[in-house]
Amino acid sequence: DAGITQSPRHKVTETGTPVTLRCHQTENHRYMYWYRQDPGHGLRLIHYSYGVKDTDKGEVSDGYSVSRSKTEDFLLTLESATSSQTSVYFCAISGTPRDRGSETQYFGPGTRLLVL
Amino acid sequence: QKEVEQDPGPLSVPEGAIVSLNCTYSNSAFQYFMWYRQYSRKGPELLMYTYSSGNKEDGRFTAQVDKSSKYISLFIRDSQPSDSATYLCAMSAGNQGGKLIFGQGTELSVKP
C-alpha cells in the first residue's frame, strides 16, 4: 500500500443531499487525484490537486468540488448528489516530496457510493 | 473517439496460456505508459511502467510500446488463476500535472 486511506468505504445517500468523501495520505505526496469508475468508462478524472489549496478540474468535474487545506487530505464534495453520481470513487497520489511530479499513480481502496 | 481504446473482454484462458492485452491510442504526445491490475472490489495497483518505446520485462509480465503504431501491449506468460483481474492501460503526455488517461479495462479470467 502507498499509505492511502479513503473514508467512508461505503455510503448510501439520497438525491439532493451533500456528500463529502475523504482521502488521506501519509507519505507527503504532492499530487492527489479523485477518479470515478463506472462500467464501460474505466477511470475518469474528476479533480486533482498539485499542492495545498491548488486544485484543477478533470474530465468529469461537473457537480463536484474539492478542497485541500493540508498536504495529507484531499476532500471530494458532491454538492447535491444525483443518481448519476452513483459510482466507485478512487483517490490516487503521485510525486514524492523531492519530485516535481511523477507519472505513476498509486490508488486508494475506493469508496462505493449509492445515490437513491 | 476515445483517446485510449481497450478491448473490454471478457477474456477467458486456461492456466498456463500466454495472454496478450492491448491498447491503442490517438494522442502522439503520450510518452509514459502504464499497466494497472485491479482485483474485484479493490483499487488499481501499478503493474508495469514504461517510458517511450520499447520493451520491459518483469517476471512473467512483459510490456511493449510501439509509438509509431500508437499501440501498447501487456503479455502474461504461464498465466495463473491468481492473474484473474481487470487490467487497465494508462498513459500520460508528461506535462499535465501527472494526469493519466485510462483505457476502460480488460477483464481476464484464468481457468485452472
GROMACS .gro file of N, CA, C and O in nm, chain B:
model
  448
  117GLN      N    1  -1.449   0.962  -3.061
  117GLN     CA    2  -1.349   0.857  -3.042
  117GLN      C    3  -1.270   0.883  -2.914
  117GLN      O    4  -1.227   0.993  -2.887
  118LYS      N    5  -1.254   0.779  -2.833
  118LYS     CA    6  -1.179   0.792  -2.709
  118LYS      C    7  -1.031   0.803  -2.739
  118LYS      O    8  -0.981   0.748  -2.838
  119GLU      N    9  -0.959   0.874  -2.650
  119GLU     CA   10  -0.814   0.886  -2.667
  119GLU      C   11  -0.744   0.753  -2.652
  119GLU      O   12  -0.639   0.729  -2.714
  120VAL      N   13  -0.797   0.668  -2.565
  120VAL     CA   14  -0.737   0.537  -2.542
  120VAL      C   15  -0.846   0.431  -2.558
  120VAL      O   16  -0.952   0.441  -2.495
  121GLU      N   17  -0.819   0.333  -2.641
  121GLU     CA   18  -0.915   0.226  -2.664
  121GLU      C   19  -0.859   0.094  -2.613
  121GLU      O   20  -0.742   0.060  -2.640
  122GLN      N   21  -0.945   0.021  -2.543
  122GLN     CA   22  -0.902  -0.108  -2.488
  122GLN      C   23  -1.019  -0.204  -2.499
  122GLN      O   24  -1.132  -0.171  -2.462
  123ASP      N   25  -0.993  -0.322  -2.549
  123ASP     CA   26  -1.097  -0.424  -2.563
  123ASP      C   27  -1.141  -0.466  -2.423
  123ASP      O   28  -1.059  -0.513  -2.345
  124PRO      N   29  -1.269  -0.451  -2.392
  124PRO     CA   30  -1.313  -0.480  -2.254
  124PRO      C   31  -1.322  -0.627  -2.220
  124PRO      O   32  -1.337  -0.663  -2.104
  125GLY      N   33  -1.311  -0.715  -2.325
  125GLY     CA   34  -1.325  -0.857  -2.296
  125GLY      C   35  -1.472  -0.891  -2.270
  125GLY      O   36  -1.561  -0.830  -2.327
  126PRO      N   37  -1.503  -0.989  -2.184
  126PRO     CA   38  -1.406  -1.059  -2.100
  126PRO      C   39  -1.322  -1.159  -2.180
  126PRO      O   40  -1.364  -1.205  -2.284
  127LEU      N   41  -1.204  -1.186  -2.128
  127LEU     CA   42  -1.111  -1.279  -2.189
  127LEU      C   43  -1.092  -1.397  -2.093
  127LEU      O   44  -1.060  -1.377  -1.977
  128SER      N   45  -1.114  -1.517  -2.143
  128SER     CA   46  -1.101  -1.635  -2.061
  128SER      C   47  -0.997  -1.729  -2.123
  128SER      O   48  -1.007  -1.760  -2.242
  129VAL      N   49  -0.898  -1.769  -2.044
  129VAL     CA   50  -0.791  -1.855  -2.094
  129VAL      C   51  -0.765  -1.968  -1.995
  129VAL      O   52  -0.796  -1.955  -1.876
  130PRO      N   53  -0.707  -2.080  -2.041
  130PRO     CA   54  -0.670  -2.187  -1.948
  130PRO      C   55  -0.540  -2.153  -1.878
  130PRO      O   56  -0.455  -2.079  -1.932
  131GLU      N   57  -0.522  -2.207  -1.760
  131GLU     CA   58  -0.398  -2.188  -1.685
  131GLU      C   59  -0.279  -2.229  -1.770
  131GLU      O   60  -0.282  -2.330  -1.841
  132GLY      N   61  -0.173  -2.149  -1.765
  132GLY     CA   62  -0.052  -2.177  -1.842
  132GLY      C   63  -0.047  -2.109  -1.978
  132GLY      O   64   0.058  -2.105  -2.042
  133ALA      N   65  -0.158  -2.051  -2.020
  133ALA     CA   66  -0.162  -1.986  -2.151
  133ALA      C   67  -0.085  -1.854  -2.149
  133ALA      O   68  -0.060  -1.796  -2.043
  134ILE      N   69  -0.047  -1.810  -2.268
  134ILE     CA   70   0.011  -1.676  -2.284
  134ILE      C   71  -0.104  -1.580  -2.314
  134ILE      O   72  -0.184  -1.604  -2.404
  135VAL      N   73  -0.109  -1.472  -2.238
  135VAL     CA   74  -0.216  -1.374  -2.253
  135VAL      C   75  -0.159  -1.248  -2.317
  135VAL      O   76  -0.049  -1.203  -2.281
  136SER      N   77  -0.232  -1.193  -2.410
  136SER     CA   78  -0.194  -1.067  -2.473
  136SER      C   79  -0.306  -0.966  -2.453
  136SER      O   80  -0.419  -0.990  -2.493
  137LEU      N   81  -0.272  -0.856  -2.391
  137LEU     CA   82  -0.368  -0.746  -2.368
  137LEU      C   83  -0.317  -0.624  -2.442
  137LEU      O   84  -0.197  -0.597  -2.443
  138ASN      N   85  -0.409  -0.549  -2.502
  138ASN     CA   86  -0.366  -0.443  -2.591
  138ASN      C   87  -0.445  -0.315  -2.572
  138ASN      O   88  -0.562  -0.318  -2.532
  139CYS      N   89  -0.380  -0.204  -2.604
  139CYS     CA   90  -0.446  -0.074  -2.608
  139CYS      C   91  -0.395   0.003  -2.728
  139CYS      O   92  -0.277  -0.006  -2.762
  140THR      N   93  -0.482   0.079  -2.788
  140THR     CA   94  -0.442   0.174  -2.892
  140THR      C   95  -0.475   0.314  -2.843
  140THR      O   96  -0.562   0.333  -2.757
  141TYR      N   97  -0.403   0.410  -2.896
  141TYR     CA   98  -0.427   0.548  -2.854
  141TYR      C   99  -0.411   0.641  -2.972
  141TYR      O  100  -0.354   0.605  -3.075
  142SER      N  101  -0.463   0.761  -2.956
  142SER     CA  102  -0.461   0.856  -3.068
  142SER      C  103  -0.369   0.976  -3.045
  142SER      O  104  -0.330   1.042  -3.141
  143ASN      N  105  -0.331   1.002  -2.921
  143ASN     CA  106  -0.253   1.122  -2.889
  143ASN      C  107  -0.103   1.092  -2.900
  143ASN      O  108  -0.047   1.021  -2.816
  144SER      N  109  -0.039   1.147  -3.001
  144SER     CA  110   0.103   1.118  -3.023
  144SER      C  111   0.193   1.179  -2.916
  144SER      O  112   0.312   1.151  -2.911
  145ALA      N  113   0.137   1.264  -2.830
  145ALA     CA  114   0.217   1.326  -2.723
  145ALA      C  115   0.239   1.232  -2.604
  145ALA      O  116   0.322   1.259  -2.519
  146PHE      N  117   0.165   1.123  -2.598
  146PHE     CA  118   0.182   1.030  -2.485
  146PHE      C  119   0.324   0.974  -2.486
  146PHE      O  120   0.374   0.928  -2.589
  147GLN      N  121   0.388   0.977  -2.369
  147GLN     CA  122   0.524   0.926  -2.356
  147GLN      C  123   0.537   0.823  -2.244
  147GLN      O  124   0.634   0.747  -2.242
  148TYR      N  125   0.446   0.826  -2.150
  148TYR     CA  126   0.454   0.740  -2.033
  148TYR      C  127   0.338   0.642  -2.040
  148TYR      O  128   0.223   0.683  -2.058
  149PHE      N  129   0.369   0.514  -2.023
  149PHE     CA  130   0.269   0.410  -2.042
  149PHE      C  131   0.272   0.315  -1.923
  149PHE      O  132   0.378   0.270  -1.880
  150MET      N  133   0.154   0.286  -1.872
  150MET     CA  134   0.143   0.204  -1.754
  150MET      C  135   0.037   0.096  -1.772
  150MET      O  136  -0.057   0.112  -1.850
  151TRP      N  137   0.056  -0.011  -1.700
  151TRP     CA  138  -0.047  -0.114  -1.686
  151TRP      C  139  -0.079  -0.128  -1.539
  151TRP      O  140   0.012  -0.138  -1.455
  152TYR      N  141  -0.208  -0.127  -1.509
  152TYR     CA  142  -0.256  -0.149  -1.374
  152TYR      C  143  -0.337  -0.279  -1.370
  152TYR      O  144  -0.405  -0.314  -1.467
  153ARG      N  145  -0.331  -0.345  -1.257
  153ARG     CA  146  -0.412  -0.464  -1.233
  153ARG      C  147  -0.510  -0.429  -1.122
  153ARG      O  148  -0.473  -0.369  -1.021
  154GLN      N  149  -0.634  -0.470  -1.141
  154GLN     CA  150  -0.738  -0.441  -1.042
  154GLN      C  151  -0.816  -0.567  -1.011
  154GLN      O  152  -0.888  -0.619  -1.097
  155TYR      N  153  -0.802  -0.613  -0.889
  155TYR     CA  154  -0.883  -0.725  -0.844
  155TYR      C  155  -1.021  -0.674  -0.805
  155TYR      O  156  -1.040  -0.556  -0.774
  156SER      N  157  -1.117  -0.767  -0.805
  156SER     CA  158  -1.255  -0.729  -0.779
  156SER      C  159  -1.268  -0.656  -0.645
  156SER      O  160  -1.214  -0.699  -0.544
  157ARG      N  161  -1.335  -0.542  -0.649
  157ARG     CA  162  -1.365  -0.460  -0.531
  157ARG      C  163  -1.238  -0.406  -0.463
  157ARG      O  164  -1.240  -0.378  -0.343
  158LYS      N  165  -1.131  -0.391  -0.541
  158LYS     CA  166  -1.007  -0.334  -0.489
  158LYS      C  167  -0.967  -0.215  -0.575
  158LYS      O  168  -1.020  -0.193  -0.684
  159GLY      N  169  -0.870  -0.137  -0.527
  159GLY     CA  170  -0.815  -0.029  -0.607
  159GLY      C  171  -0.715  -0.080  -0.708
  159GLY      O  172  -0.654  -0.185  -0.687
  160PRO      N  173  -0.694  -0.008  -0.818
  160PRO     CA  174  -0.592  -0.049  -0.915
  160PRO      C  175  -0.452  -0.045  -0.853
  160PRO      O  176  -0.423   0.043  -0.772
  161GLU      N  177  -0.369  -0.141  -0.893
  161GLU     CA  178  -0.230  -0.142  -0.847
  161GLU      C  179  -0.138  -0.138  -0.969
  161GLU      O  180  -0.162  -0.205  -1.070
  162LEU      N  181  -0.034  -0.060  -0.958
  162LEU     CA  182   0.060  -0.044  -1.068
  162LEU      C  183   0.134  -0.175  -1.094
  162LEU      O  184   0.195  -0.231  -1.003
  163LEU      N  185   0.131  -0.219  -1.219
  163LEU     CA  186   0.194  -0.346  -1.257
  163LEU      C  187   0.322  -0.320  -1.338
  163LEU      O  188   0.427  -0.378  -1.310
  164MET      N  189   0.313  -0.236  -1.438
  164MET     CA  190   0.426  -0.209  -1.525
  164MET      C  191   0.428  -0.062  -1.563
  164MET      O  192   0.322   0.000  -1.579
  165TYR      N  193   0.548  -0.009  -1.582
  165TYR     CA  194   0.565   0.131  -1.620
  165TYR      C  195   0.674   0.139  -1.728
  165TYR      O  196   0.781   0.082  -1.711
  166THR      N  197   0.644   0.207  -1.836
  166THR     CA  198   0.739   0.218  -1.947
  166THR      C  199   0.742   0.361  -1.996
  166THR      O  200   0.637   0.425  -2.007
  167TYR      N  201   0.862   0.406  -2.023
  167TYR     CA  202   0.877   0.539  -2.082
  167TYR      C  203   0.915   0.524  -2.228
  167TYR      O  204   1.007   0.448  -2.261
  168SER      N  205   0.842   0.590  -2.316
  168SER     CA  206   0.867   0.591  -2.460
  168SER      C  207   0.854   0.450  -2.518
  168SER      O  208   0.788   0.365  -2.463
  169SER      N  209   0.917   0.424  -2.629
  169SER     CA  210   0.901   0.295  -2.696
  169SER      C  211   0.994   0.191  -2.637
  169SER      O  212   1.090   0.222  -2.569
  170GLY      N  213   0.961   0.064  -2.667
  170GLY     CA  214   1.048  -0.044  -2.624
  170GLY      C  215   0.975  -0.146  -2.540
  170GLY      O  216   0.854  -0.142  -2.526
  171ASN      N  217   1.054  -0.239  -2.488
  171ASN     CA  218   1.001  -0.349  -2.408
  171ASN      C  219   1.051  -0.338  -2.265
  171ASN      O  220   1.159  -0.284  -2.239
  172LYS      N  221   0.971  -0.390  -2.174
  172LYS     CA  222   1.014  -0.401  -2.035
  172LYS      C  223   0.960  -0.531  -1.980
  172LYS      O  224   0.843  -0.563  -1.999
  173GLU      N  225   1.046  -0.604  -1.911
  173GLU     CA  226   1.008  -0.735  -1.860
  173GLU      C  227   1.020  -0.737  -1.709
  173GLU      O  228   1.114  -0.682  -1.651
  174ASP      N  229   0.922  -0.802  -1.645
  174ASP     CA  230   0.926  -0.817  -1.500
  174ASP      C  231   0.862  -0.952  -1.468
  174ASP      O  232   0.739  -0.965  -1.467
  175GLY      N  233   0.947  -1.053  -1.447
  175GLY     CA  234   0.895  -1.186  -1.420
  175GLY      C  235   0.815  -1.239  -1.537
  175GLY      O  236   0.866  -1.246  -1.649
  176ARG      N  237   0.692  -1.276  -1.513
  176ARG     CA  238   0.608  -1.332  -1.620
  176ARG      C  239   0.543  -1.223  -1.706
  176ARG      O  240   0.473  -1.255  -1.802
  177PHE      N  241   0.565  -1.099  -1.673
  177PHE     CA  242   0.499  -0.988  -1.743
  177PHE      C  243   0.597  -0.915  -1.834
  177PHE      O  244   0.710  -0.887  -1.795
  178THR      N  245   0.551  -0.884  -1.955
  178THR     CA  246   0.628  -0.804  -2.049
  178THR      C  247   0.537  -0.695  -2.105
  178THR      O  248   0.428  -0.723  -2.153
  179ALA      N  249   0.587  -0.571  -2.098
  179ALA     CA  250   0.514  -0.458  -2.156
  179ALA      C  251   0.588  -0.413  -2.281
  179ALA      O  252   0.710  -0.404  -2.282
  180GLN      N  253   0.511  -0.388  -2.386
  180GLN     CA  254   0.568  -0.339  -2.511
  180GLN      C  255   0.498  -0.210  -2.551
  180GLN      O  256   0.376  -0.197  -2.536
  181VAL      N  257   0.578  -0.118  -2.603
  181VAL     CA  258   0.523   0.008  -2.652
  181VAL      C  259   0.573   0.029  -2.795
  181VAL      O  260   0.692   0.024  -2.821
  182ASP      N  261   0.481   0.053  -2.885
  182ASP     CA  262   0.515   0.086  -3.024
  182ASP      C  263   0.454   0.222  -3.054
  182ASP      O  264   0.337   0.232  -3.090
  183LYS      N  265   0.533   0.326  -3.037
  183LYS     CA  266   0.480   0.461  -3.054
  183LYS      C  267   0.447   0.491  -3.200
  183LYS      O  268   0.358   0.570  -3.229
  184SER      N  269   0.518   0.428  -3.292
  184SER     CA  270   0.490   0.454  -3.433
  184SER      C  271   0.351   0.406  -3.471
  184SER      O  272   0.283   0.465  -3.556
  185SER      N  273   0.306   0.298  -3.407
  185SER     CA  274   0.172   0.244  -3.434
  185SER      C  275   0.070   0.289  -3.332
  185SER      O  276  -0.048   0.256  -3.344
  186LYS      N  277   0.115   0.361  -3.228
  186LYS     CA  278   0.028   0.405  -3.117
  186LYS      C  279  -0.042   0.283  -3.057
  186LYS      O  280  -0.168   0.276  -3.049
  187TYR      N  281   0.041   0.190  -3.013
  187TYR     CA  282  -0.011   0.058  -2.971
  187TYR      C  283   0.076   0.010  -2.856
  187TYR      O  284   0.198   0.013  -2.864
  188ILE      N  285   0.010  -0.032  -2.746
  188ILE     CA  286   0.085  -0.091  -2.636
  188ILE      C  287   0.025  -0.226  -2.601
  188ILE      O  288  -0.095  -0.250  -2.623
  189SER      N  289   0.112  -0.312  -2.549
  189SER     CA  290   0.069  -0.448  -2.516
  189SER      C  291   0.124  -0.489  -2.381
  189SER      O  292   0.230  -0.442  -2.339
  190LEU      N  293   0.052  -0.579  -2.318
  190LEU     CA  294   0.099  -0.647  -2.198
  190LEU      C  295   0.087  -0.796  -2.222
  190LEU      O  296  -0.022  -0.844  -2.258
  191PHE      N  297   0.197  -0.868  -2.206
  191PHE     CA  298   0.197  -1.013  -2.221
  191PHE      C  299   0.215  -1.077  -2.084
  191PHE      O  300   0.300  -1.034  -2.005
  192ILE      N  301   0.137  -1.179  -2.060
  192ILE     CA  302   0.150  -1.256  -1.937
  192ILE      C  303   0.182  -1.399  -1.978
  192ILE      O  304   0.103  -1.465  -2.047
  193ARG      N  305   0.300  -1.446  -1.936
  193ARG     CA  306   0.339  -1.584  -1.966
  193ARG      C  307   0.296  -1.675  -1.852
  193ARG      O  308   0.286  -1.632  -1.737
  194ASP      N  309   0.273  -1.802  -1.887
  194ASP     CA  310   0.238  -1.902  -1.787
  194ASP      C  311   0.130  -1.847  -1.692
  194ASP      O  312   0.149  -1.839  -1.570
  195SER      N  313   0.020  -1.806  -1.748
  195SER     CA  314  -0.085  -1.741  -1.669
  195SER      C  315  -0.136  -1.831  -1.558
  195SER      O  316  -0.143  -1.955  -1.572
  196GLN      N  317  -0.170  -1.769  -1.447
  196GLN     CA  318  -0.215  -1.838  -1.327
  196GLN      C  319  -0.355  -1.790  -1.289
  196GLN      O  320  -0.392  -1.676  -1.321
  197PRO      N  321  -0.431  -1.873  -1.218
  197PRO     CA  322  -0.563  -1.826  -1.172
  197PRO      C  323  -0.555  -1.696  -1.093
  197PRO      O  324  -0.648  -1.614  -1.098
  198SER      N  325  -0.443  -1.675  -1.024
  198SER     CA  326  -0.427  -1.551  -0.946
  198SER      C  327  -0.411  -1.428  -1.034
  198SER      O  328  -0.416  -1.315  -0.984
  199ASP      N  329  -0.390  -1.449  -1.165
  199ASP     CA  330  -0.384  -1.337  -1.259
  199ASP      C  331  -0.523  -1.289  -1.300
  199ASP      O  332  -0.536  -1.188  -1.370
  200SER      N  333  -0.625  -1.360  -1.259
  200SER     CA  334  -0.762  -1.320  -1.293
  200SER      C  335  -0.793  -1.186  -1.229
  200SER      O  336  -0.792  -1.172  -1.107
  201ALA      N  337  -0.819  -1.088  -1.313
  201ALA     CA  338  -0.838  -0.950  -1.267
  201ALA      C  339  -0.876  -0.866  -1.388
  201ALA      O  340  -0.880  -0.916  -1.501
  202THR      N  341  -0.900  -0.740  -1.364
  202THR     CA  342  -0.917  -0.645  -1.474
  202THR      C  343  -0.786  -0.570  -1.492
  202THR      O  344  -0.726  -0.524  -1.395
  203TYR      N  345  -0.742  -0.561  -1.616
  203TYR     CA  346  -0.616  -0.494  -1.648
  203TYR      C  347  -0.646  -0.364  -1.722
  203TYR      O  348  -0.718  -0.363  -1.823
  204LEU      N  349  -0.592  -0.255  -1.669
  204LEU     CA  350  -0.616  -0.124  -1.728
  204LEU      C  351  -0.485  -0.067  -1.782
  204LEU      O  352  -0.384  -0.066  -1.711
  205CYS      N  353  -0.490  -0.018  -1.904
  205CYS     CA  354  -0.376   0.057  -1.954
  205CYS      C  355  -0.397   0.204  -1.920
  205CYS      O  356  -0.512   0.250  -1.906
  206ALA      N  357  -0.288   0.277  -1.905
  206ALA     CA  358  -0.295   0.419  -1.875
  206ALA      C  359  -0.176   0.488  -1.939
  206ALA      O  360  -0.069   0.428  -1.953
  207MET      N  361  -0.194   0.612  -1.977
  207MET     CA  362  -0.083   0.682  -2.040
  207MET      C  363  -0.091   0.832  -2.013
  207MET      O  364  -0.197   0.885  -1.976
  208SER      N  365   0.025   0.896  -2.032
  208SER     CA  366   0.037   1.038  -1.999
  208SER      C  367   0.133   1.106  -2.095
  208SER      O  368   0.229   1.044  -2.141
  209ALA      N  369   0.106   1.232  -2.120
  209ALA     CA  370   0.198   1.311  -2.201
  209ALA      C  371   0.314   1.364  -2.119
  209ALA      O  372   0.415   1.410  -2.174
  210GLY      N  373   0.300   1.364  -1.987
  210GLY     CA  374   0.411   1.402  -1.900
  210GLY      C  375   0.422   1.548  -1.869
  210GLY      O  376   0.514   1.590  -1.802
  211ASN      N  377   0.328   1.628  -1.913
  211ASN     CA  378   0.339   1.771  -1.885
  211ASN      C  379   0.206   1.829  -1.839
  211ASN      O  380   0.179   1.947  -1.857
  212GLN      N  381   0.123   1.747  -1.780
  212GLN     CA  382  -0.012   1.790  -1.744
  212GLN      C  383  -0.044   1.755  -1.600
  212GLN      O  384  -0.152   1.707  -1.570
  213GLY      N  385   0.053   1.780  -1.511
  213GLY     CA  386   0.027   1.753  -1.370
  213GLY      C  387   0.012   1.606  -1.340
  213GLY      O  388  -0.053   1.570  -1.242
  214GLY      N  389   0.073   1.523  -1.424
  214GLY     CA  390   0.067   1.379  -1.399
  214GLY      C  391  -0.065   1.317  -1.433
  214GLY      O  392  -0.092   1.203  -1.394
  215LYS      N  393  -0.150   1.387  -1.506
  215LYS     CA  394  -0.281   1.332  -1.538
  215LYS      C  395  -0.266   1.212  -1.631
  215LYS      O  396  -0.194   1.215  -1.730
  216LEU      N  397  -0.338   1.107  -1.595
  216LEU     CA  398  -0.337   0.984  -1.674
  216LEU      C  399  -0.469   0.969  -1.749
  216LEU      O  400  -0.574   1.006  -1.698
  217ILE      N  401  -0.460   0.911  -1.869
  217ILE     CA  402  -0.578   0.872  -1.943
  217ILE      C  403  -0.583   0.721  -1.943
  217ILE      O  404  -0.485   0.655  -1.981
  218PHE      N  405  -0.695   0.666  -1.901
  218PHE     CA  406  -0.709   0.522  -1.885
  218PHE      C  407  -0.790   0.460  -1.997
  218PHE      O  408  -0.885   0.522  -2.049
  219GLY      N  409  -0.756   0.337  -2.033
  219GLY     CA  410  -0.845   0.255  -2.112
  219GLY      C  411  -0.955   0.204  -2.021
  219GLY      O  412  -0.949   0.217  -1.898
  220GLN      N  413  -1.057   0.143  -2.080
  220GLN     CA  414  -1.170   0.102  -1.997
  220GLN      C  415  -1.147  -0.029  -1.924
  220GLN      O  416  -1.228  -0.069  -1.841
  221GLY      N  417  -1.034  -0.095  -1.951
  221GLY     CA  418  -1.002  -0.217  -1.877
  221GLY      C  419  -1.045  -0.342  -1.950
  221GLY      O  420  -1.149  -0.346  -2.016
  222THR      N  421  -0.963  -0.447  -1.939
  222THR     CA  422  -0.995  -0.579  -1.993
  222THR      C  423  -1.007  -0.677  -1.878
  222THR      O  424  -0.914  -0.691  -1.798
  223GLU      N  425  -1.120  -0.743  -1.871
  223GLU     CA  426  -1.142  -0.843  -1.765
  223GLU      C  427  -1.085  -0.976  -1.808
  223GLU      O  428  -1.123  -1.032  -1.911
  224LEU      N  429  -0.993  -1.029  -1.731
  224LEU     CA  430  -0.925  -1.156  -1.762
  224LEU      C  431  -0.963  -1.261  -1.660
  224LEU      O  432  -0.960  -1.236  -1.539
  225SER      N  433  -0.994  -1.380  -1.709
  225SER     CA  434  -1.020  -1.493  -1.622
  225SER      C  435  -0.929  -1.608  -1.665
  225SER      O  436  -0.929  -1.647  -1.782
  226VAL      N  437  -0.850  -1.660  -1.572
  226VAL     CA  438  -0.761  -1.773  -1.598
  226VAL      C  439  -0.819  -1.895  -1.528
  226VAL      O  440  -0.828  -1.897  -1.405
  227LYS      N  441  -0.857  -1.993  -1.607
  227LYS     CA  442  -0.925  -2.111  -1.553
  227LYS      C  443  -0.825  -2.221  -1.517
  227LYS      O  444  -0.737  -2.252  -1.596
  228PRO      N  445  -0.838  -2.281  -1.398
  228PRO     CA  446  -0.746  -2.389  -1.360
  228PRO      C  447  -0.762  -2.510  -1.451
  228PRO      O  448  -0.870  -2.534  -1.505
   0.00000   0.00000   0.00000
